[in-house]
mmCIF file of C-alpha atoms in Angstrom:
data_model
loop_
_atom_site.group_PDB
_atom_site.id
_atom_site.type_symbol
_atom_site.label_atom_id
_atom_site.label_comp_id
_atom_site.label_asym_id
_atom_site.label_seq_id
_atom_site.Cartn_x
_atom_site.Cartn_y
_atom_site.Cartn_z
ATOM 1 C CA MET A 106 8.052 -276.827 -5.065
ATOM 2 C CA SER A 107 8.799 -280.481 -5.598
ATOM 3 C CA GLN A 108 5.852 -281.726 -3.530
ATOM 4 C CA SER A 109 2.288 -281.537 -4.786
ATOM 5 C CA LEU A 110 -0.016 -278.923 -3.320
ATOM 6 C CA ASP A 111 -3.628 -278.932 -2.238
ATOM 7 C CA LEU A 112 -4.000 -275.218 -2.898
ATOM 8 C CA LEU A 113 -2.089 -272.593 -4.884
ATOM 9 C CA VAL A 114 -3.110 -268.956 -4.420
ATOM 10 C CA LEU A 115 -2.370 -266.093 -6.810
ATOM 11 C CA GLY A 116 -2.784 -262.787 -5.028
ATOM 12 C CA ASN A 117 -1.483 -259.420 -3.974
ATOM 13 C CA ALA A 118 1.463 -259.583 -1.567
ATOM 14 C CA ILE A 119 0.595 -256.791 0.857
ATOM 15 C CA VAL A 120 1.647 -255.724 4.331
ATOM 16 C CA ASP A 121 -1.301 -254.475 6.413
ATOM 17 C CA LEU A 122 -1.135 -251.483 8.730
ATOM 18 C CA ILE A 123 -4.242 -251.655 10.924
ATOM 19 C CA ALA A 124 -5.486 -248.802 13.122
ATOM 20 C CA HIS A 125 -8.694 -247.916 14.951
ATOM 21 C CA ALA A 126 -10.562 -244.883 13.614
ATOM 22 C CA GLU A 127 -13.776 -243.015 14.319
ATOM 23 C CA GLU A 128 -16.435 -242.430 11.693
ATOM 24 C CA ASP A 129 -15.622 -238.723 11.415
ATOM 25 C CA PHE A 130 -12.003 -239.558 10.574
ATOM 26 C CA LEU A 131 -13.186 -241.483 7.519
ATOM 27 C CA VAL A 132 -15.333 -238.543 6.468
ATOM 28 C CA LYS A 133 -12.470 -236.080 6.961
ATOM 29 C CA GLN A 134 -10.147 -238.280 4.888
ATOM 30 C CA GLY A 135 -12.738 -238.698 2.145
ATOM 31 C CA VAL A 136 -12.716 -242.492 2.181
ATOM 32 C CA THR A 137 -15.713 -244.768 1.596
ATOM 33 C CA LYS A 138 -16.504 -246.836 4.657
ATOM 34 C CA GLY A 139 -16.302 -250.596 4.158
ATOM 35 C CA ALA A 140 -14.659 -250.389 0.737
ATOM 36 C CA MET A 141 -11.184 -250.936 -0.662
ATOM 37 C CA GLN A 142 -9.754 -247.931 -2.475
ATOM 38 C CA LEU A 143 -6.505 -247.825 -4.420
ATOM 39 C CA VAL A 144 -4.114 -245.000 -3.536
ATOM 40 C CA ASP A 145 -0.790 -243.818 -4.923
ATOM 41 C CA GLU A 146 2.406 -243.652 -2.878
ATOM 42 C CA PRO A 147 2.108 -239.951 -1.853
ATOM 43 C CA ARG A 148 -1.455 -240.561 -0.619
ATOM 44 C CA ALA A 149 -0.274 -243.684 1.202
ATOM 45 C CA GLU A 150 2.419 -241.690 2.990
ATOM 46 C CA SER A 151 0.042 -238.856 3.937
ATOM 47 C CA LEU A 152 -2.540 -241.301 5.307
ATOM 48 C CA PHE A 153 0.119 -243.068 7.367
ATOM 49 C CA GLU A 154 1.088 -239.748 8.947
ATOM 50 C CA VAL A 155 -2.419 -238.964 10.230
ATOM 51 C CA MET A 156 -3.754 -242.411 11.162
ATOM 52 C CA GLY A 157 -3.479 -243.673 14.735
ATOM 53 C CA PRO A 158 -1.056 -246.260 16.153
ATOM 54 C CA ALA A 159 -0.949 -249.209 13.792
ATOM 55 C CA THR A 160 -0.556 -252.959 14.068
ATOM 56 C CA VAL A 161 1.744 -254.152 11.265
ATOM 57 C CA VAL A 162 1.138 -257.669 9.890
ATOM 58 C CA SER A 163 1.548 -259.436 6.589
ATOM 59 C CA GLY A 164 -1.725 -259.461 4.715
ATOM 60 C CA GLY A 165 -3.273 -259.484 1.281
ATOM 61 C CA SER A 166 -6.583 -261.231 0.728
ATOM 62 C CA GLY A 167 -5.236 -264.269 -1.114
ATOM 63 C CA ALA A 168 -2.248 -264.610 1.197
ATOM 64 C CA ASN A 169 -4.632 -264.623 4.174
ATOM 65 C CA THR A 170 -6.509 -267.504 2.544
ATOM 66 C CA ALA A 171 -3.286 -269.431 1.909
ATOM 67 C CA VAL A 172 -2.202 -268.980 5.524
ATOM 68 C CA GLY A 173 -5.588 -270.000 6.927
ATOM 69 C CA ALA A 174 -5.639 -273.118 4.780
ATOM 70 C CA ALA A 175 -2.083 -274.018 5.791
ATOM 71 C CA LEU A 176 -2.969 -273.644 9.464
ATOM 72 C CA LEU A 177 -5.771 -276.149 8.854
ATOM 73 C CA GLY A 178 -3.259 -278.687 7.564
ATOM 74 C CA THR A 179 -3.570 -277.907 3.854
ATOM 75 C CA LYS A 180 -0.457 -277.955 1.654
ATOM 76 C CA ALA A 181 -0.630 -274.397 0.355
ATOM 77 C CA GLY A 182 1.516 -272.235 -1.888
ATOM 78 C CA PHE A 183 1.381 -268.559 -2.814
ATOM 79 C CA VAL A 184 2.299 -266.613 -5.945
ATOM 80 C CA GLY A 185 2.690 -262.856 -5.468
ATOM 81 C CA LYS A 186 5.278 -260.106 -5.824
ATOM 82 C CA VAL A 187 7.150 -258.153 -3.151
ATOM 83 C CA HIS A 188 10.140 -255.832 -3.364
ATOM 84 C CA GLU A 189 13.489 -256.687 -1.842
ATOM 85 C CA ASP A 190 12.941 -254.269 1.043
ATOM 86 C CA GLU A 191 12.134 -254.465 4.753
ATOM 87 C CA LEU A 192 8.395 -254.951 4.277
ATOM 88 C CA GLY A 193 8.994 -257.485 1.515
ATOM 89 C CA ARG A 194 11.237 -259.542 3.785
ATOM 90 C CA LEU A 195 8.642 -259.277 6.580
ATOM 91 C CA PHE A 196 5.907 -260.551 4.253
ATOM 92 C CA SER A 197 8.012 -263.455 2.999
ATOM 93 C CA HIS A 198 9.073 -264.489 6.500
ATOM 94 C CA ASP A 199 5.527 -264.368 7.888
ATOM 95 C CA LEU A 200 4.149 -266.426 5.031
ATOM 96 C CA LYS A 201 6.801 -269.122 5.202
ATOM 97 C CA ALA A 202 6.587 -269.271 9.016
ATOM 98 C CA THR A 203 2.992 -270.502 8.712
ATOM 99 C CA GLY A 204 3.992 -273.293 6.320
ATOM 100 C CA VAL A 205 2.998 -271.627 3.040
ATOM 101 C CA ARG A 206 5.412 -272.192 0.165
ATOM 102 C CA PHE A 207 6.474 -268.881 -1.383
ATOM 103 C CA ASP A 208 9.208 -269.041 -3.988
ATOM 104 C CA VAL A 209 8.577 -266.030 -6.248
ATOM 105 C CA PRO A 210 11.784 -263.955 -6.312
ATOM 106 C CA PRO A 211 11.425 -260.368 -5.034
ATOM 107 C CA ALA A 212 11.760 -257.386 -7.334
ATOM 108 C CA THR A 213 15.107 -255.612 -7.025
ATOM 109 C CA GLU A 214 13.983 -252.388 -8.675
ATOM 110 C CA GLY A 215 10.787 -250.425 -9.177
ATOM 111 C CA PRO A 216 8.006 -249.753 -6.636
ATOM 112 C CA THR A 217 8.288 -250.758 -2.988
ATOM 113 C CA THR A 218 6.311 -253.576 -1.344
ATOM 114 C CA ALA A 219 2.559 -252.993 -1.277
ATOM 115 C CA ARG A 220 0.846 -251.637 1.821
ATOM 116 C CA CYS A 221 -2.784 -251.593 2.906
ATOM 117 C CA PHE A 222 -3.908 -249.007 5.443
ATOM 118 C CA ILE A 223 -6.878 -250.560 7.234
ATOM 119 C CA LEU A 224 -9.072 -248.286 9.337
ATOM 120 C CA VAL A 225 -11.308 -250.179 11.783
ATOM 121 C CA THR A 226 -14.343 -248.292 13.091
ATOM 122 C CA PRO A 227 -15.975 -249.085 16.481
ATOM 123 C CA ASP A 228 -18.506 -251.416 14.789
ATOM 124 C CA GLY A 229 -15.653 -253.636 13.551
ATOM 125 C CA GLU A 230 -16.070 -252.601 9.903
ATOM 126 C CA ARG A 231 -12.818 -252.201 7.988
ATOM 127 C CA THR A 232 -12.059 -249.574 5.379
ATOM 128 C CA MET A 233 -9.019 -250.263 3.226
ATOM 129 C CA ASN A 234 -6.718 -247.907 1.351
ATOM 130 C CA THR A 235 -4.234 -249.894 -0.710
ATOM 131 C CA TYR A 236 -0.976 -248.886 -2.337
ATOM 132 C CA LEU A 237 -0.253 -251.775 -4.701
ATOM 133 C CA GLY A 238 3.416 -251.011 -5.292
ATOM 134 C CA ALA A 239 5.427 -254.099 -6.227
ATOM 135 C CA CYS A 240 2.232 -256.213 -6.458
ATOM 136 C CA GLN A 241 1.642 -254.820 -9.905
ATOM 137 C CA GLY A 242 4.862 -256.375 -11.132
ATOM 138 C CA LEU A 243 3.484 -259.911 -11.022
ATOM 139 C CA SER A 244 3.696 -261.417 -14.508
ATOM 140 C CA PRO A 245 3.181 -264.753 -16.279
ATOM 141 C CA ASP A 246 6.893 -265.463 -15.804
ATOM 142 C CA ASP A 247 6.232 -265.709 -12.055
ATOM 143 C CA VAL A 248 3.715 -268.537 -12.598
ATOM 144 C CA ASP A 249 5.566 -271.865 -12.624
ATOM 145 C CA GLU A 250 3.566 -274.332 -14.709
ATOM 146 C CA ALA A 251 4.803 -277.334 -12.725
ATOM 147 C CA ILE A 252 3.594 -275.743 -9.496
ATOM 148 C CA VAL A 253 0.156 -275.005 -10.951
ATOM 149 C CA ARG A 254 -0.156 -278.563 -12.273
ATOM 150 C CA SER A 255 0.672 -279.901 -8.806
ATOM 151 C CA ALA A 256 -2.176 -278.040 -7.066
ATOM 152 C CA ARG A 257 -5.652 -279.544 -6.723
ATOM 153 C CA VAL A 258 -7.130 -276.034 -6.630
ATOM 154 C CA THR A 259 -5.731 -272.773 -8.003
ATOM 155 C CA TYR A 260 -7.347 -269.801 -6.252
ATOM 156 C CA LEU A 261 -7.394 -266.369 -7.894
ATOM 157 C CA GLU A 262 -7.769 -263.147 -5.915
ATOM 158 C CA GLY A 263 -10.081 -260.679 -7.665
ATOM 159 C CA TYR A 264 -8.126 -257.680 -6.375
ATOM 160 C CA LEU A 265 -5.178 -258.816 -8.513
ATOM 161 C CA TRP A 266 -7.206 -258.273 -11.688
ATOM 162 C CA ASP A 267 -6.183 -254.583 -11.673
ATOM 163 C CA PRO A 268 -2.672 -254.819 -13.237
ATOM 164 C CA PRO A 269 -2.682 -255.948 -16.918
ATOM 165 C CA ALA A 270 0.300 -258.310 -16.521
ATOM 166 C CA ALA A 271 -1.426 -260.019 -13.595
ATOM 167 C CA LYS A 272 -4.433 -260.740 -15.808
ATOM 168 C CA ASP A 273 -2.112 -262.610 -18.145
ATOM 169 C CA ALA A 274 -0.705 -264.496 -15.147
ATOM 170 C CA PHE A 275 -4.285 -265.470 -14.194
ATOM 171 C CA ARG A 276 -5.053 -266.681 -17.694
ATOM 172 C CA LYS A 277 -1.876 -268.741 -17.791
ATOM 173 C CA ALA A 278 -2.688 -270.333 -14.423
ATOM 174 C CA VAL A 279 -6.254 -271.151 -15.517
ATOM 175 C CA LYS A 280 -5.076 -272.817 -18.720
ATOM 176 C CA VAL A 281 -2.414 -274.893 -16.966
ATOM 177 C CA ALA A 282 -4.687 -275.901 -14.078
ATOM 178 C CA HIS A 283 -7.502 -277.043 -16.349
ATOM 179 C CA SER A 284 -5.124 -278.894 -18.666
ATOM 180 C CA ALA A 285 -4.046 -280.886 -15.600
ATOM 181 C CA GLY A 286 -7.661 -281.598 -14.632
ATOM 182 C CA ASN A 287 -7.540 -279.331 -11.566
ATOM 183 C CA ALA A 288 -10.119 -276.836 -10.300
ATOM 184 C CA VAL A 289 -9.902 -273.042 -10.474
ATOM 185 C CA ALA A 290 -11.525 -270.774 -7.888
ATOM 186 C CA LEU A 291 -12.076 -267.012 -8.006
ATOM 187 C CA THR A 292 -12.946 -264.616 -5.214
ATOM 188 C CA LEU A 293 -14.675 -261.402 -6.289
ATOM 189 C CA SER A 294 -12.868 -259.604 -3.425
ATOM 190 C CA ASP A 295 -14.834 -256.334 -3.221
ATOM 191 C CA ALA A 296 -18.008 -254.756 -4.641
ATOM 192 C CA PHE A 297 -16.010 -251.790 -5.973
ATOM 193 C CA CYS A 298 -13.588 -254.228 -7.618
ATOM 194 C CA VAL A 299 -16.584 -255.921 -9.253
ATOM 195 C CA GLY A 300 -17.817 -252.527 -10.390
ATOM 196 C CA ARG A 301 -14.541 -251.917 -12.221
ATOM 197 C CA TYR A 302 -14.382 -255.331 -13.895
ATOM 198 C CA ARG A 303 -17.933 -256.691 -13.959
ATOM 199 C CA GLU A 304 -17.941 -257.740 -17.606
ATOM 200 C CA GLU A 305 -14.466 -259.275 -17.368
ATOM 201 C CA PHE A 306 -15.407 -261.278 -14.268
ATOM 202 C CA LEU A 307 -18.608 -262.466 -15.926
ATOM 203 C CA ASP A 308 -16.594 -263.457 -18.973
ATOM 204 C CA LEU A 309 -14.196 -265.466 -16.781
ATOM 205 C CA ILE A 310 -17.167 -267.287 -15.300
ATOM 206 C CA ARG A 311 -18.995 -267.841 -18.575
ATOM 207 C CA ASN A 312 -16.008 -268.866 -20.704
ATOM 208 C CA GLY A 313 -15.381 -271.832 -18.421
ATOM 209 C CA SER A 314 -12.353 -270.413 -16.591
ATOM 210 C CA ILE A 315 -13.897 -270.710 -13.117
ATOM 211 C CA ASP A 316 -15.172 -273.784 -11.270
ATOM 212 C CA ILE A 317 -15.670 -272.286 -7.789
ATOM 213 C CA LEU A 318 -16.771 -268.706 -7.039
ATOM 214 C CA PHE A 319 -16.462 -266.967 -3.673
ATOM 215 C CA ALA A 320 -18.390 -263.743 -3.031
ATOM 216 C CA ASN A 321 -20.170 -261.916 -0.284
ATOM 217 C CA ILE A 322 -23.772 -261.003 -1.002
ATOM 218 C CA GLY A 323 -22.912 -257.370 -1.790
ATOM 219 C CA GLU A 324 -20.320 -258.425 -4.356
ATOM 220 C CA LEU A 325 -22.775 -260.855 -5.919
ATOM 221 C CA GLN A 326 -25.439 -258.148 -6.187
ATOM 222 C CA SER A 327 -22.870 -255.876 -7.802
ATOM 223 C CA LEU A 328 -21.930 -258.630 -10.265
ATOM 224 C CA TYR A 329 -25.521 -259.046 -11.392
ATOM 225 C CA GLN A 330 -26.486 -255.370 -10.902
ATOM 226 C CA THR A 331 -29.457 -255.979 -8.649
ATOM 227 C CA ASP A 332 -30.638 -254.657 -5.289
ATOM 228 C CA ASP A 333 -32.371 -257.979 -4.620
ATOM 229 C CA PRO A 334 -30.100 -260.550 -2.945
ATOM 230 C CA ASP A 335 -32.450 -263.396 -3.919
ATOM 231 C CA ALA A 336 -32.257 -262.360 -7.566
ATOM 232 C CA ALA A 337 -28.445 -262.363 -7.369
ATOM 233 C CA VAL A 338 -28.427 -265.894 -5.949
ATOM 234 C CA ALA A 339 -30.923 -267.006 -8.612
ATOM 235 C CA ALA A 340 -28.610 -265.652 -11.329
ATOM 236 C CA LEU A 341 -25.657 -267.479 -9.802
ATOM 237 C CA ARG A 342 -27.588 -270.750 -9.899
ATOM 238 C CA GLU A 343 -27.697 -270.559 -13.681
ATOM 239 C CA GLU A 344 -23.931 -270.250 -14.208
ATOM 240 C CA ARG A 345 -21.889 -273.161 -15.533
ATOM 241 C CA GLY A 346 -18.435 -274.151 -14.307
ATOM 242 C CA GLY A 347 -15.261 -274.947 -16.211
ATOM 243 C CA GLN A 348 -16.007 -278.676 -16.330
ATOM 244 C CA GLY A 349 -19.414 -278.203 -17.961
ATOM 245 C CA THR A 350 -21.308 -278.666 -14.693
ATOM 246 C CA HIS A 351 -22.981 -275.961 -12.635
ATOM 247 C CA LEU A 352 -20.659 -273.438 -11.038
ATOM 248 C CA LEU A 353 -20.089 -274.035 -7.323
ATOM 249 C CA GLY A 354 -20.837 -270.759 -5.534
ATOM 250 C CA LEU A 355 -20.038 -269.838 -1.921
ATOM 251 C CA VAL A 356 -21.872 -266.705 -0.828
ATOM 252 C CA THR A 357 -21.166 -265.170 2.589
ATOM 253 C CA ARG A 358 -23.774 -263.015 4.326
ATOM 254 C CA SER A 359 -22.022 -261.769 7.490
ATOM 255 C CA ALA A 360 -24.053 -262.695 10.601
ATOM 256 C CA LYS A 361 -26.571 -264.578 8.427
ATOM 257 C CA GLY A 362 -23.942 -267.172 7.562
ATOM 258 C CA ALA A 363 -23.300 -268.454 4.058
ATOM 259 C CA LEU A 364 -24.987 -270.106 1.108
ATOM 260 C CA VAL A 365 -23.672 -273.066 -0.851
ATOM 261 C CA VAL A 366 -25.053 -272.711 -4.382
ATOM 262 C CA ARG A 367 -24.833 -275.481 -6.959
ATOM 263 C CA GLY A 368 -27.359 -275.493 -9.783
ATOM 264 C CA GLY A 369 -30.829 -276.123 -8.442
ATOM 265 C CA GLU A 370 -29.679 -276.550 -4.857
ATOM 266 C CA VAL A 371 -29.029 -273.777 -2.345
ATOM 267 C CA ARG A 372 -27.951 -274.796 1.162
ATOM 268 C CA ALA A 373 -27.727 -272.342 4.058
ATOM 269 C CA VAL A 374 -24.907 -272.605 6.597
ATOM 270 C CA ASP A 375 -25.187 -270.706 9.880
ATOM 271 C CA ALA A 376 -22.501 -268.344 11.090
ATOM 272 C CA PHE A 377 -20.612 -269.486 14.182
ATOM 273 C CA PRO A 378 -21.350 -267.380 17.267
ATOM 274 C CA VAL A 379 -18.663 -264.891 18.283
ATOM 275 C CA ARG A 380 -18.010 -263.284 21.643
ATOM 276 C CA GLU A 381 -17.450 -259.828 20.146
ATOM 277 C CA VAL A 382 -16.828 -258.503 16.647
ATOM 278 C CA ILE A 383 -13.509 -256.678 16.881
ATOM 279 C CA ASP A 384 -12.332 -256.473 13.264
ATOM 280 C CA THR A 385 -13.951 -257.999 10.180
ATOM 281 C CA THR A 386 -10.689 -257.789 8.191
ATOM 282 C CA GLY A 387 -10.063 -261.159 6.583
ATOM 283 C CA ALA A 388 -13.398 -262.779 7.428
ATOM 284 C CA GLY A 389 -14.107 -263.646 3.795
ATOM 285 C CA ASP A 390 -10.496 -264.723 3.269
ATOM 286 C CA LEU A 391 -10.667 -267.160 6.175
ATOM 287 C CA PHE A 392 -14.053 -268.460 5.093
ATOM 288 C CA ALA A 393 -12.462 -269.359 1.758
ATOM 289 C CA ALA A 394 -9.501 -270.908 3.601
ATOM 290 C CA GLY A 395 -11.744 -273.132 5.681
ATOM 291 C CA PHE A 396 -13.908 -274.144 2.759
ATOM 292 C CA LEU A 397 -10.925 -275.018 0.576
ATOM 293 C CA ALA A 398 -9.248 -276.908 3.428
ATOM 294 C CA GLY A 399 -12.339 -279.092 3.584
ATOM 295 C CA TYR A 400 -12.882 -279.285 -0.164
ATOM 296 C CA THR A 401 -9.330 -280.455 -0.885
ATOM 297 C CA ARG A 402 -9.762 -283.148 1.781
ATOM 298 C CA GLY A 403 -12.817 -284.463 -0.037
ATOM 299 C CA ILE A 404 -15.243 -283.205 2.610
ATOM 300 C CA ASP A 405 -18.742 -282.385 1.330
ATOM 301 C CA TYR A 406 -19.577 -278.806 0.351
ATOM 302 C CA VAL A 407 -21.816 -277.979 3.312
ATOM 303 C CA SER A 408 -19.400 -279.348 5.908
ATOM 304 C CA SER A 409 -16.573 -277.483 4.162
ATOM 305 C CA ALA A 410 -18.629 -274.289 4.380
ATOM 306 C CA ARG A 411 -19.111 -274.887 8.110
ATOM 307 C CA LEU A 412 -15.338 -275.145 8.436
ATOM 308 C CA GLY A 413 -15.103 -271.836 6.575
ATOM 309 C CA ALA A 414 -17.619 -270.250 8.931
ATOM 310 C CA LEU A 415 -15.596 -271.441 11.926
ATOM 311 C CA ALA A 416 -12.372 -269.953 10.554
ATOM 312 C CA ALA A 417 -14.129 -266.656 9.777
ATOM 313 C CA ALA A 418 -15.563 -266.494 13.301
ATOM 314 C CA GLU A 419 -12.100 -266.874 14.823
ATOM 315 C CA VAL A 420 -10.548 -264.061 12.826
ATOM 316 C CA ILE A 421 -13.197 -261.397 13.530
ATOM 317 C CA GLU A 422 -12.692 -261.700 17.291
ATOM 318 C CA HIS A 423 -9.326 -259.918 17.162
ATOM 319 C CA ILE A 424 -7.365 -257.312 15.211
ATOM 320 C CA GLY A 425 -5.798 -258.543 11.980
ATOM 321 C CA ALA A 426 -6.599 -261.110 9.317
ATOM 322 C CA ARG A 427 -4.331 -263.903 10.516
ATOM 323 C CA PRO A 428 -5.691 -266.470 13.019
ATOM 324 C CA GLN A 429 -4.473 -266.289 16.608
ATOM 325 C CA ARG A 430 -5.941 -269.588 17.837
ATOM 326 C CA ASP A 431 -4.984 -273.071 16.678
ATOM 327 C CA LEU A 432 -7.412 -273.497 13.777
ATOM 328 C CA LEU A 433 -6.751 -277.199 13.351
ATOM 329 C CA ALA A 434 -7.452 -277.870 17.033
ATOM 330 C CA LEU A 435 -10.545 -275.688 16.830
ATOM 331 C CA ALA A 436 -11.810 -277.621 13.803
ATOM 332 C CA ARG A 437 -11.225 -280.924 15.526
ATOM 333 C CA GLU A 438 -12.987 -279.665 18.649
ATOM 334 C CA HIS A 439 -16.077 -278.984 16.500
ATOM 335 C CA LYS A 440 -15.640 -282.321 14.704
ATOM 336 C CA LEU A 441 -15.257 -280.620 11.301
ATOM 337 C CA ILE A 442 -12.005 -282.383 10.428
#
């Protein structure tokens, strides 16, 4: 990557297999509706055998954000690990075809490329069962310091906090980004993910590693262990960012829109209307993409959040977490760019 980037994403490189499912199927399979659960390869294979016809697309939360940002005209790059197999080549091709730079060499041995089995119930809610596979092989050696220094924002996917080597890759990226005077963002990814690593995520926030935090309201409540959403937002207002100022928080609330939280100020941003909720997969990822596309352009926080809300609205109107409409044209139509 010789050119400078607006956004560099570190995340799980995953291929999504998306199928419709009824509520009783989730119960029969013993999966928790609306959550992401990690599965091993035998469980992944058995689930694939019983799920319905699937749509196969490149996914991964962070990769979805990189793609959405790129489609909004942002110079985006991605750091993640695939295997040198059919799904790995599919992932790499799909990412590069959208304009995202992806130069991490594939693994030639070890686990196969990661897969996420996404079950979409009639209400549009998605339940994810993820086999991490080659994702877990991401290490600090895959993080090119020159690339990190070139990016205005380095965005860390919370899901990737599971493998120990990936944590070291995160820490390396944070150190390099801050030494270059750049911002670091973290997405909490999932309430169950927060439950596993609450203290570590809080430590990342409170030791100055994070400047921008993305979370939905459930994840934020999990972080602060409260049933009261207002109390969770109040706790977020007290956090400091990596530059010594208040942490910038973006909190999504589904149909209620989002909150922009910065110290003493909390600004509400309405959700964009949608014709029909088909699949909520990737809504938070695309919100982050839209916000960061605006933020790296120098657009104010609230307007950037509106751009995020627009991108999220587009992606929930169809199956899959990758936009199907021209996001840049859509943003210009709404005078957000």
